[in-house]
Backbone as numpy.savetxt, mean C-alpha at the origin, in Angstrom:
# Nx Ny Nz CAx CAy CAz Cx Cy Cz
-75.95 -2.63 -24.91 -74.54 -3.14 -25.13 -74.24 -4.99 -24.65
-74.17 -5.95 -25.05 -74.26 -7.11 -24.56 -72.90 -7.27 -23.86
-72.55 -8.33 -23.02 -71.76 -8.41 -22.31 -70.24 -8.71 -22.92
-69.89 -9.07 -23.98 -68.87 -9.38 -24.81 -68.56 -7.89 -24.96
-69.47 -7.13 -25.29 -68.77 -5.80 -26.15 -68.32 -5.28 -25.13
-69.25 -5.04 -23.35 -68.45 -4.69 -22.37 -67.52 -5.08 -22.02
-67.25 -6.32 -22.19 -64.95 -6.77 -22.07 -64.81 -6.24 -22.87
-64.78 -6.37 -24.46 -63.87 -5.72 -25.17 -63.66 -3.96 -24.64
-64.70 -3.54 -24.20 -64.64 -1.93 -23.75 -63.82 -1.72 -22.36
-63.76 -2.62 -21.52 -62.61 -2.65 -20.15 -61.39 -2.84 -20.73
-61.28 -3.92 -21.62 -59.70 -3.94 -22.11 -59.51 -2.98 -22.89
-60.14 -1.89 -23.28 -59.34 -0.90 -24.22 -59.20 0.10 -23.48
-60.25 -0.13 -22.10 -59.93 1.52 -21.27 -58.76 1.17 -20.70
-58.18 -0.21 -20.10 -56.96 -0.37 -19.37 -55.26 0.89 -20.10
-54.98 1.58 -19.29 -54.07 2.44 -20.08 -52.84 2.16 -19.62
-51.73 2.13 -20.77 -50.44 1.73 -21.10 -49.79 2.58 -20.45
-48.52 2.40 -20.23 -47.61 3.56 -19.72 -47.19 4.35 -21.11
-47.39 5.75 -20.90 -46.63 6.63 -22.09 -45.44 7.04 -22.43
-44.83 7.19 -23.16 -43.35 7.52 -23.52 -42.99 8.25 -22.56
-43.60 9.27 -22.10 -43.17 10.82 -21.01 -42.83 9.52 -19.68
-43.93 8.53 -19.49 -44.06 7.95 -18.23 -42.68 7.24 -17.94
-42.27 6.24 -19.13 -40.94 5.72 -19.47 -40.00 6.47 -19.14
-39.65 7.19 -19.78 -38.79 8.28 -19.92 -38.82 8.88 -18.43
-39.43 9.17 -17.54 -39.30 9.68 -16.17 -38.76 8.57 -15.29
-39.22 7.27 -15.41 -38.72 6.01 -14.29 -37.78 5.44 -14.91
-37.20 5.97 -16.19 -35.58 5.84 -16.84 -34.91 6.58 -15.91
-35.07 7.66 -15.68 -34.44 9.07 -15.18 -34.43 8.90 -14.11
-35.21 8.43 -13.24 -35.12 7.88 -11.63 -34.21 6.87 -11.67
-34.44 5.75 -12.11 -33.68 4.77 -12.19 -32.17 5.59 -12.19
-31.42 6.03 -13.42 -30.40 6.65 -13.33 -30.02 7.42 -12.55
-30.65 8.03 -11.81 -30.49 9.27 -10.47 -30.10 8.03 -9.37
-30.90 7.19 -9.34 -30.51 6.40 -8.23 -29.07 5.60 -8.35
-29.02 4.97 -9.54 -27.56 4.45 -9.73 -26.45 5.27 -9.47
-26.46 6.91 -10.40 -25.82 7.65 -10.23 -25.29 7.92 -8.22
-26.24 7.81 -7.51 -26.19 8.06 -6.18 -25.63 6.98 -5.64
-26.47 5.60 -6.21 -25.68 4.59 -5.09 -24.05 3.51 -5.60
-23.97 3.96 -6.91 -22.84 2.98 -7.40 -21.46 3.88 -6.80
-21.51 5.02 -6.66 -19.91 5.36 -5.83 -20.68 4.79 -4.33
-21.72 4.94 -3.97 -21.77 4.28 -2.25 -21.43 3.09 -2.29
-21.78 2.04 -3.44 -21.27 0.85 -3.20 -19.80 0.40 -3.33
-19.17 1.64 -4.34 -17.56 1.41 -4.83 -16.88 1.76 -3.62
-17.48 2.56 -3.02 -16.74 3.18 -1.25 -16.91 1.96 -0.57
-17.64 1.41 -0.31 -17.94 0.11 0.27 -17.06 -0.78 0.19
-16.86 -1.35 -0.65 -16.02 -2.42 -1.41 -14.34 -1.75 -1.21
-14.18 -0.76 -1.33 -13.09 -0.20 -1.07 -12.68 -0.26 0.42
-13.59 0.32 1.21 -13.53 0.04 2.69 -13.28 -1.62 2.99
-13.85 -2.38 2.49 -13.56 -3.70 2.69 -12.40 -4.59 2.41
-11.94 -3.52 1.51 -10.34 -4.14 0.98 -9.40 -3.63 1.44
-9.23 -1.98 2.10 -8.69 -1.48 3.31 -8.59 -2.22 4.36
-9.82 -2.88 4.99 -9.94 -3.53 6.07 -9.40 -4.84 5.74
-9.82 -5.37 4.69 -8.73 -6.54 4.45 -7.01 -6.65 4.60
-6.65 -5.36 4.04 -5.41 -5.12 3.78 -4.32 -4.64 5.21
-5.41 -3.83 5.80 -4.68 -3.59 7.43 -5.11 -5.06 8.28
-5.75 -5.96 7.97 -5.45 -7.25 8.32 -4.31 -8.20 8.30
-4.15 -7.87 6.56 -2.53 -7.97 6.31 -1.34 -7.99 7.32
-1.41 -6.56 6.78 -0.44 -5.67 7.77 -0.31 -5.99 9.25
-1.57 -6.19 10.11 -1.39 -6.80 11.51 -0.93 -8.25 11.60
-1.31 -8.93 10.29 -0.32 -10.25 10.63 1.20 -10.10 10.72
1.38 -9.65 9.55 3.04 -9.28 9.40 3.33 -8.57 10.30
2.86 -7.82 10.98 3.21 -6.86 12.46 3.68 -8.23 13.70
2.80 -8.91 13.57 3.09 -9.79 14.26 4.10 -11.08 14.11
4.23 -11.33 12.68 5.26 -12.21 12.36 6.63 -11.30 12.60
6.43 -10.12 12.89 7.99 -9.20 12.56 8.06 -9.55 14.03
7.06 -9.65 15.33 7.52 -9.45 16.53 7.79 -11.09 16.93
7.56 -12.48 15.94 8.05 -13.35 16.54 9.61 -13.44 16.30
9.69 -12.67 14.87 10.96 -12.93 14.32 11.99 -11.98 15.50
11.40 -10.91 15.61 12.31 -10.14 16.80 12.92 -11.16 17.96
12.03 -11.81 18.39 11.92 -12.34 19.97 12.96 -13.78 19.28
12.85 -14.42 18.20 13.65 -15.35 18.20 15.04 -15.09 17.70
15.34 -13.66 17.32 16.53 -13.39 16.57 17.08 -12.33 17.60
17.13 -12.24 18.89 17.72 -11.71 19.86 17.38 -10.11 19.99
16.43 -9.77 19.68 15.26 -8.38 19.72 15.87 -7.85 18.86
16.01 -8.36 17.15 16.71 -7.77 16.15 15.68 -7.56 14.97
15.67 -6.34 14.60 14.49 -6.65 13.37 15.45 -6.95 12.17
14.84 -7.71 10.87 15.64 -7.84 10.22 15.68 -6.89 9.03
17.31 -7.27 8.23 17.21 -6.25 7.36 16.47 -6.06 6.79
16.66 -4.94 5.12 15.52 -5.02 4.42 15.91 -6.14 3.32
17.10 -6.01 3.42 17.24 -7.95 2.29 18.58 -8.57 3.21
19.34 -9.41 2.15 20.09 -10.48 2.61 20.87 -10.85 1.74
22.18 -11.02 1.85 22.80 -11.78 0.70 22.44 -13.49 1.26
22.55 -14.02 -0.16 23.26 -13.51 -1.54 22.09 -12.91 -2.18
22.39 -11.58 -3.10 21.63 -11.45 -4.17 21.34 -12.26 -5.49
20.26 -12.23 -6.08 19.96 -12.78 -7.61 20.78 -12.69 -8.13
21.13 -13.39 -9.12 21.95 -13.21 -10.30 21.31 -12.65 -11.76
20.40 -12.46 -11.93 19.30 -12.15 -13.50 19.66 -10.54 -13.70
20.19 -10.44 -14.98 20.84 -9.85 -15.30 19.94 -8.24 -15.82
18.29 -8.74 -15.09 17.43 -7.54 -15.54 17.14 -7.26 -13.71
17.90 -8.04 -12.47 17.68 -7.25 -11.59 16.21 -8.07 -10.66
15.33 -8.96 -11.85 14.47 -8.78 -11.37 14.02 -9.78 -10.03
15.62 -10.51 -9.44 15.41 -11.29 -8.67 16.79 -10.68 -7.55
16.56 -9.50 -7.64 17.92 -9.13 -7.16 17.58 -9.12 -5.54
16.28 -8.88 -4.92 16.19 -8.60 -3.39 15.64 -10.55 -3.18
15.69 -11.30 -3.63 15.51 -12.89 -3.77 15.15 -13.42 -2.00
16.11 -12.64 -1.26 16.08 -12.76 0.30 15.85 -11.70 0.71
14.74 -11.36 0.86 14.17 -9.61 1.28 13.87 -10.29 3.04
13.38 -8.94 3.30 12.29 -9.22 4.63 11.24 -9.94 4.73
10.76 -9.77 3.48 9.55 -10.59 3.33 9.67 -11.71 3.18
10.64 -12.69 2.47 11.24 -13.90 2.91 11.80 -14.54 4.08
11.86 -13.62 5.10 12.54 -14.45 6.14 11.68 -14.32 7.48
10.58 -13.43 6.87 9.04 -13.76 7.74 8.15 -15.05 7.33
8.46 -15.49 6.42 7.38 -16.34 5.61 7.43 -17.77 7.00
8.17 -17.96 7.50 8.09 -19.51 8.54 7.15 -19.04 9.71
6.92 -17.56 9.74 5.50 -16.73 10.78 4.33 -16.46 10.38
4.54 -16.60 8.73 3.58 -16.25 7.88 2.21 -17.50 7.57
3.49 -17.97 6.75 2.82 -18.73 5.64 1.94 -18.55 4.78
1.86 -17.76 4.28 1.15 -17.26 3.55 1.44 -15.97 3.02
1.68 -16.32 1.64 2.47 -15.25 0.62 1.08 -14.09 0.21
-0.04 -14.44 0.13 -1.31 -13.78 -0.21 -0.92 -12.64 1.25
-0.59 -13.01 2.24 -0.49 -11.36 3.05 0.11 -10.70 3.03
0.83 -10.83 2.13 1.93 -9.65 1.16 1.32 -8.72 0.27
0.35 -8.86 0.08 -0.09 -8.37 -0.80 -1.57 -7.34 -0.55
-1.45 -6.24 -1.20 -3.04 -5.44 -0.61 -3.81 -5.68 -1.64
-5.40 -5.82 -1.77 -6.39 -6.40 -2.38 -6.38 -4.87 -3.23
-6.01 -4.08 -2.88 -6.47 -2.69 -3.28 -5.26 -2.35 -4.16
-4.30 -3.04 -4.42 -2.89 -2.22 -5.04 -3.01 -2.91 -6.43
-2.94 -1.87 -7.70 -3.29 -2.33 -9.05 -1.89 -3.04 -9.32
-0.70 -3.08 -8.98 0.26 -3.74 -8.95 0.81 -5.00 -7.97
-0.14 -5.69 -7.24 -0.27 -6.89 -6.58 0.47 -7.95 -7.47
-0.16 -7.93 -8.70 -0.10 -9.00 -9.33 1.80 -8.90 -10.18
2.62 -7.75 -10.18 3.30 -7.55 -10.88 4.37 -7.91 -10.00
5.42 -9.08 -10.18 6.52 -9.20 -9.04 7.51 -8.59 -8.97
7.74 -8.11 -7.88 8.85 -7.47 -7.14 9.97 -7.66 -7.29
10.97 -7.38 -7.13 12.55 -7.58 -6.97 12.81 -9.10 -5.90
11.84 -9.15 -5.19 11.74 -10.58 -4.55 10.51 -11.31 -5.03
10.57 -11.78 -6.44 9.82 -12.10 -6.55 8.86 -13.36 -6.50
8.65 -13.77 -5.34 7.72 -14.82 -4.72 6.67 -14.03 -4.72
7.31 -12.72 -4.18 5.50 -11.59 -4.02 5.50 -10.39 -5.03
4.21 -10.08 -4.98 4.39 -8.75 -5.84 4.47 -7.73 -5.39
4.14 -6.80 -6.20 4.48 -5.30 -5.64 3.34 -4.56 -4.49
3.88 -4.65 -3.33 2.59 -4.38 -2.18 3.07 -3.14 -0.86
4.03 -4.41 -0.64 4.31 -3.81 1.20 5.73 -3.47 1.24
5.94 -2.34 1.68 7.67 -2.19 1.82 8.10 -1.84 3.28
8.98 -2.22 3.52 9.69 -2.17 4.54 10.44 -0.56 4.81
10.41 0.02 6.08 10.40 1.25 6.24 12.61 1.44 6.36
13.23 1.15 5.63 14.47 1.54 5.78 14.69 2.88 4.94
15.49 3.77 5.58 15.59 5.41 5.34 16.88 5.95 5.39
17.65 6.82 4.56 18.78 7.14 5.04 18.89 8.48 4.17
19.17 9.48 4.49 19.77 10.67 3.49 20.97 10.37 2.64
20.56 10.33 1.30 21.97 10.11 0.68 22.24 8.25 0.74
23.38 8.05 -0.13 23.82 6.67 0.01 24.15 6.12 1.30
23.54 4.78 1.32 24.08 4.37 2.60 25.21 2.92 2.43
25.73 2.71 3.17 26.76 1.84 3.38 26.24 0.38 3.32
27.06 -0.05 2.89 26.29 -1.87 3.25 25.96 -2.38 4.67
26.73 -2.31 5.47 26.42 -2.28 6.65 25.65 -1.30 7.49
24.86 -0.05 7.23 24.58 1.06 7.93 22.74 0.56 8.26
22.52 0.83 9.21 21.59 0.94 10.15 20.28 1.41 9.12
20.39 2.80 8.94 19.53 4.12 8.30 18.84 4.15 9.18
17.90 5.19 9.22 17.28 5.76 10.26 15.93 4.96 10.28
15.24 4.29 9.73 13.59 3.73 9.83 14.46 2.24 10.33
13.51 1.08 10.48 13.39 0.14 11.55 14.34 -1.07 10.82
14.46 -0.96 9.64 15.36 -2.09 8.90 16.87 -1.40 8.38
17.97 -2.51 8.35 19.07 -2.16 8.28 19.27 -2.54 6.91
20.72 -2.22 6.31 21.34 -2.80 5.06 21.69 -4.31 5.21
21.86 -5.24 4.24 21.97 -6.21 4.19 22.83 -6.70 4.48
24.00 -5.85 5.19 25.47 -6.39 6.06 25.41 -5.65 7.67
24.26 -5.07 7.90 24.29 -4.37 8.92 23.72 -5.45 10.17
23.74 -5.06 11.50 23.89 -6.18 12.65 22.26 -5.75 12.74
21.66 -5.28 12.32 20.17 -4.93 12.20 19.69 -3.83 13.83
19.00 -3.52 13.70 18.20 -2.72 14.26 17.55 -2.96 15.35
17.99 -3.15 16.61 17.67 -3.68 17.75 16.64 -3.34 18.45
15.72 -3.80 19.10 14.20 -3.68 19.63 14.36 -2.07 20.71
15.08 -2.14 21.44 15.59 -1.40 22.65 16.19 -0.25 21.49
16.69 -0.06 20.34 16.83 1.34 19.92 15.64 2.30 19.20
14.24 1.83 19.15 13.32 2.32 19.02 12.65 2.86 20.14
12.87 4.39 20.02 12.34 5.29 21.14 10.83 4.97 21.18
10.25 5.01 20.00 8.44 5.19 20.29 7.89 4.19 19.73
7.66 3.10 19.87 7.20 1.54 18.87 5.86 2.17 18.40
5.02 2.62 19.05 3.76 3.27 18.70 4.19 4.73 17.28
4.90 4.97 17.57 5.13 6.27 16.87 6.07 5.97 15.71
6.68 4.52 15.34 7.59 4.58 14.22 6.87 3.46 13.25
7.05 3.78 11.91 6.48 3.09 11.23 7.59 1.67 10.52
7.07 0.73 10.43 7.69 -0.38 9.85 7.37 -0.76 8.75
6.00 -1.10 8.09 5.79 -1.61 6.93 5.00 0.04 6.49
5.14 0.10 5.18 4.08 0.83 4.56 3.83 0.24 3.24
3.12 0.89 2.18 2.63 0.46 0.84 2.77 1.06 0.11
3.62 0.33 -1.24 4.14 1.17 -2.59 3.41 0.60 -3.74
3.40 0.93 -4.84 3.25 0.81 -5.93 4.28 1.54 -7.33
4.06 0.71 -8.32 4.72 1.32 -9.18 6.46 1.18 -9.60
6.97 0.63 -8.59 8.19 0.18 -8.65 8.52 -1.11 -7.70
9.87 -2.01 -8.07 9.27 -3.36 -7.56 10.53 -3.25 -6.40
10.50 -2.45 -5.57 11.33 -2.06 -4.55 10.90 -2.88 -3.35
11.81 -3.30 -2.09 11.27 -3.92 -1.31 11.07 -3.08 0.30
11.52 -1.95 -0.40 11.60 -0.79 0.87 11.32 0.24 0.16
10.70 1.24 1.64 10.58 2.64 1.39 11.40 3.68 1.75
12.44 4.38 1.13 13.34 5.35 1.91 12.73 6.66 1.41
12.36 7.10 2.52 11.37 8.48 2.54 12.12 9.75 1.82
13.56 9.30 2.49 14.58 10.76 2.24 15.48 10.72 1.07
14.49 10.01 -0.35 15.12 9.99 -1.46 14.21 10.12 -2.63
13.60 11.41 -2.79 12.53 11.39 -3.89 13.66 12.10 -5.39
14.79 11.53 -5.00 15.43 12.42 -6.15 16.34 11.24 -7.03
15.67 10.08 -6.97 16.13 9.15 -7.87 15.08 8.62 -8.98
15.23 8.06 -9.99 14.64 7.46 -10.71 14.40 6.15 -11.36
13.73 5.31 -11.85 13.58 3.82 -12.25 13.11 3.58 -13.43
13.64 2.75 -14.32 13.16 2.53 -15.48 13.33 0.71 -15.55
11.82 0.34 -15.98 11.86 -1.00 -15.40 12.03 -1.59 -16.73
12.65 -2.84 -15.83 13.89 -3.94 -16.93 12.97 -5.05 -17.17
11.80 -5.23 -16.85 11.11 -6.56 -17.05 9.59 -6.77 -16.68
9.38 -7.39 -17.06 7.46 -8.00 -16.48 6.91 -6.87 -17.33
5.49 -6.59 -16.95 4.61 -5.93 -17.89 4.63 -4.55 -17.69
5.53 -3.89 -17.10 6.34 -2.66 -17.10 7.16 -2.27 -17.93
7.56 -3.06 -18.63 9.03 -3.00 -18.73 9.21 -1.88 -19.97
10.31 -1.05 -19.75 10.36 0.13 -20.22 9.81 1.47 -19.64
9.09 1.39 -19.01 8.40 2.78 -18.22 9.21 2.60 -17.26
9.49 4.27 -17.49 10.27 4.91 -16.46 9.33 6.02 -15.45
10.01 5.23 -14.45 9.33 6.46 -12.98 9.98 7.39 -12.07
10.05 8.83 -12.57 10.70 9.72 -11.74 10.38 10.08 -10.53
11.19 10.77 -9.65 10.75 10.85 -7.93 10.36 9.97 -7.44
11.09 8.53 -7.76 10.45 7.34 -7.42 9.95 7.29 -6.04
9.95 7.78 -4.77 9.58 7.74 -3.60 8.11 8.26 -3.23
8.58 9.63 -4.02 7.07 10.65 -4.11 6.03 9.82 -5.11
6.27 8.70 -6.15 5.38 8.82 -6.86 5.05 7.13 -6.19
5.36 6.59 -5.58 5.13 4.69 -5.10 4.50 5.05 -4.16
4.53 5.77 -3.21 3.70 5.62 -1.95 2.27 5.20 -2.96
2.11 4.10 -1.84 0.54 4.03 -2.17 -0.52 4.37 -1.68
-1.40 5.55 -1.90 -2.64 6.04 -1.15 -3.81 5.57 -1.73
-4.23 4.23 -2.16 -5.60 4.16 -2.53 -6.36 3.59 -1.85
-6.12 3.91 -0.76 -7.40 3.80 0.55 -8.22 5.19 0.67
-8.95 5.41 -0.37 -9.57 6.83 -0.14 -8.27 8.22 -0.07
-7.13 8.04 -0.44 -6.33 9.00 -0.49 -4.90 8.59 0.62
-5.37 7.86 1.44 -4.70 7.22 2.33 -3.60 6.10 2.34
-3.03 5.72 3.25 -2.03 4.14 3.08 -2.24 4.17 4.25
-2.06 2.21 4.29 -2.13 1.85 5.25 -0.74 1.47 6.09
-0.21 1.89 7.35 1.23 1.94 7.96 0.78 0.78 9.16
1.92 -0.15 8.85 2.14 -0.93 10.05 3.16 -0.12 11.20
2.93 -0.05 12.05 3.76 0.25 13.29 4.93 -0.76 13.67
5.57 -0.19 14.76 6.28 -0.90 15.20 6.26 -1.66 16.58
4.89 -1.17 17.02 4.29 -2.17 18.47 3.57 -2.90 17.48
2.99 -3.32 16.19 2.12 -4.27 15.55 0.89 -2.96 15.59
0.20 -2.12 15.82 -1.04 -1.61 15.25 -1.04 -0.74 14.05
-1.72 -0.83 13.14 -2.26 -0.36 11.97 -3.04 0.84 11.85
-2.43 1.87 11.30 -3.24 3.06 11.13 -3.12 3.41 9.59
-4.25 4.26 9.03 -4.06 4.83 7.96 -4.14 6.16 7.81
-3.59 6.79 6.99 -2.63 8.18 6.99 -2.38 8.38 5.97
-3.16 9.84 5.45 -2.11 10.74 4.19 -0.83 11.06 4.62
-0.42 11.22 3.41 1.29 11.19 3.45 1.63 12.31 4.56
1.39 13.55 4.12 2.10 14.41 5.57 1.37 14.59 6.99
0.42 13.42 6.95 0.08 13.15 8.42 1.02 11.98 9.15
1.94 11.75 8.48 3.20 10.58 9.01 4.05 11.62 9.57
4.09 12.85 9.71 5.59 13.79 10.60 4.75 15.20 10.78
5.24 15.87 11.52 4.28 17.43 11.69 5.45 17.70 12.60
6.20 18.66 11.64 7.48 19.66 12.07 7.59 20.21 13.32
8.56 20.11 13.98 8.54 19.68 15.69 7.68 19.20 16.67
7.15 18.38 16.15 5.93 17.74 16.86 6.48 16.25 16.76
6.20 15.57 15.81 6.57 13.70 15.79 7.17 13.62 14.19
7.76 12.34 14.41 7.92 11.93 13.14 8.10 10.18 12.91
7.27 9.88 12.19 7.05 8.24 12.34 7.87 7.64 11.57
8.80 8.49 11.16 9.78 7.64 9.89 10.98 7.17 10.51
11.55 7.93 11.97 12.56 7.60 12.19 12.64 7.02 13.48
13.28 5.66 14.25 13.03 4.86 15.39 13.45 6.34 16.32
14.85 7.17 15.89 14.89 8.39 17.26 13.94 9.28 16.97
12.65 9.13 16.49 11.86 10.23 16.36 12.53 11.97 16.28
13.62 11.59 15.48 14.50 13.17 15.25 12.86 13.71 14.15
13.92 15.06 13.87 13.16 15.68 13.01 13.52 15.31 11.52
12.54 15.04 10.88 12.63 14.38 9.48 13.22 15.55 8.59
14.06 14.67 7.01 14.87 15.82 6.38 14.13 16.54 5.74
14.71 17.47 5.27 13.91 18.14 4.14 13.49 17.44 2.68
14.67 16.27 2.53 14.58 15.84 1.66 13.29 14.80 1.61
12.88 14.27 2.94 12.42 13.31 3.42 10.38 14.01 3.18
10.61 15.92 3.54 9.47 16.26 3.39 9.29 16.44 2.00
10.11 16.81 1.07 9.49 17.08 0.12 9.06 15.68 -0.40
9.80 14.69 -0.17 9.32 13.29 -0.70 7.77 12.96 -0.22
7.11 13.36 0.68 5.94 13.19 1.22 4.93 14.32 0.88
5.50 15.74 0.14 4.87 16.81 0.24 4.50 16.16 -1.47
5.40 15.97 -1.87 5.34 15.17 -3.53 3.90 14.39 -3.76
4.16 13.45 -2.64 2.95 12.18 -2.67 1.62 12.70 -2.21
1.76 13.69 -0.94 0.18 14.22 -0.87 -0.51 15.35 -1.92
0.58 15.88 -2.91 -0.33 16.10 -4.09 -0.17 15.42 -5.01
-0.11 14.41 -5.40 -0.34 13.60 -6.29 -1.77 12.82 -6.59
-2.30 12.95 -7.84 -3.50 12.62 -7.87 -3.39 11.10 -8.14
């Protein structure tokens, strides 16, 4: 056999991948992808949650500066005059988020990057649906009521810093979705809302506060507390009967309706 024939034989003896071997390689890649993609998704969400916590931390610092400038009093959840749009799309145009802007100077801080409704205009249309102040009361609240949370009604004198018994155990701001409100009322899960404007127009939300508490951070919500620290918690971890209640500034027992709201949110997928 001459050298040319030997070279041809060498080329013929090089083995190629068989179909079975290719299928095995593809299967291994698919398995690795199935394992790694959820890990990447979790890492991405963790980064977003961290960004959200940073936003809330800066909101907390802005609130602290506001309180110092206004006789140690927290802002109301909204102020007059209200908007005049017939669909209420600008009703809360002078909300708590507007009055802290001089201390923040960045509207992007008022939206969580994980929130699917962050680009949907809220009742304070400068800002998307994302963060909500803790105003709460059992039943309807008068225009000058302080409520039980950290933010008062629009004609109230405002909640005094001294009235917050345990700042490290009182929620200031939480996260919401599904409704355009600027506040969260833990004591009212008996209400409903129909969107009258925007991309959600016509959608009906029942049990609004149980359905609107955003828990997109692996089942948890980021909460800003009155002392400016931020903590991620599940809904039912914000109170414990006979032990603590993070929703009321006097730390008294959470109302039955409040417990219903949080249990509803806890059970929601």
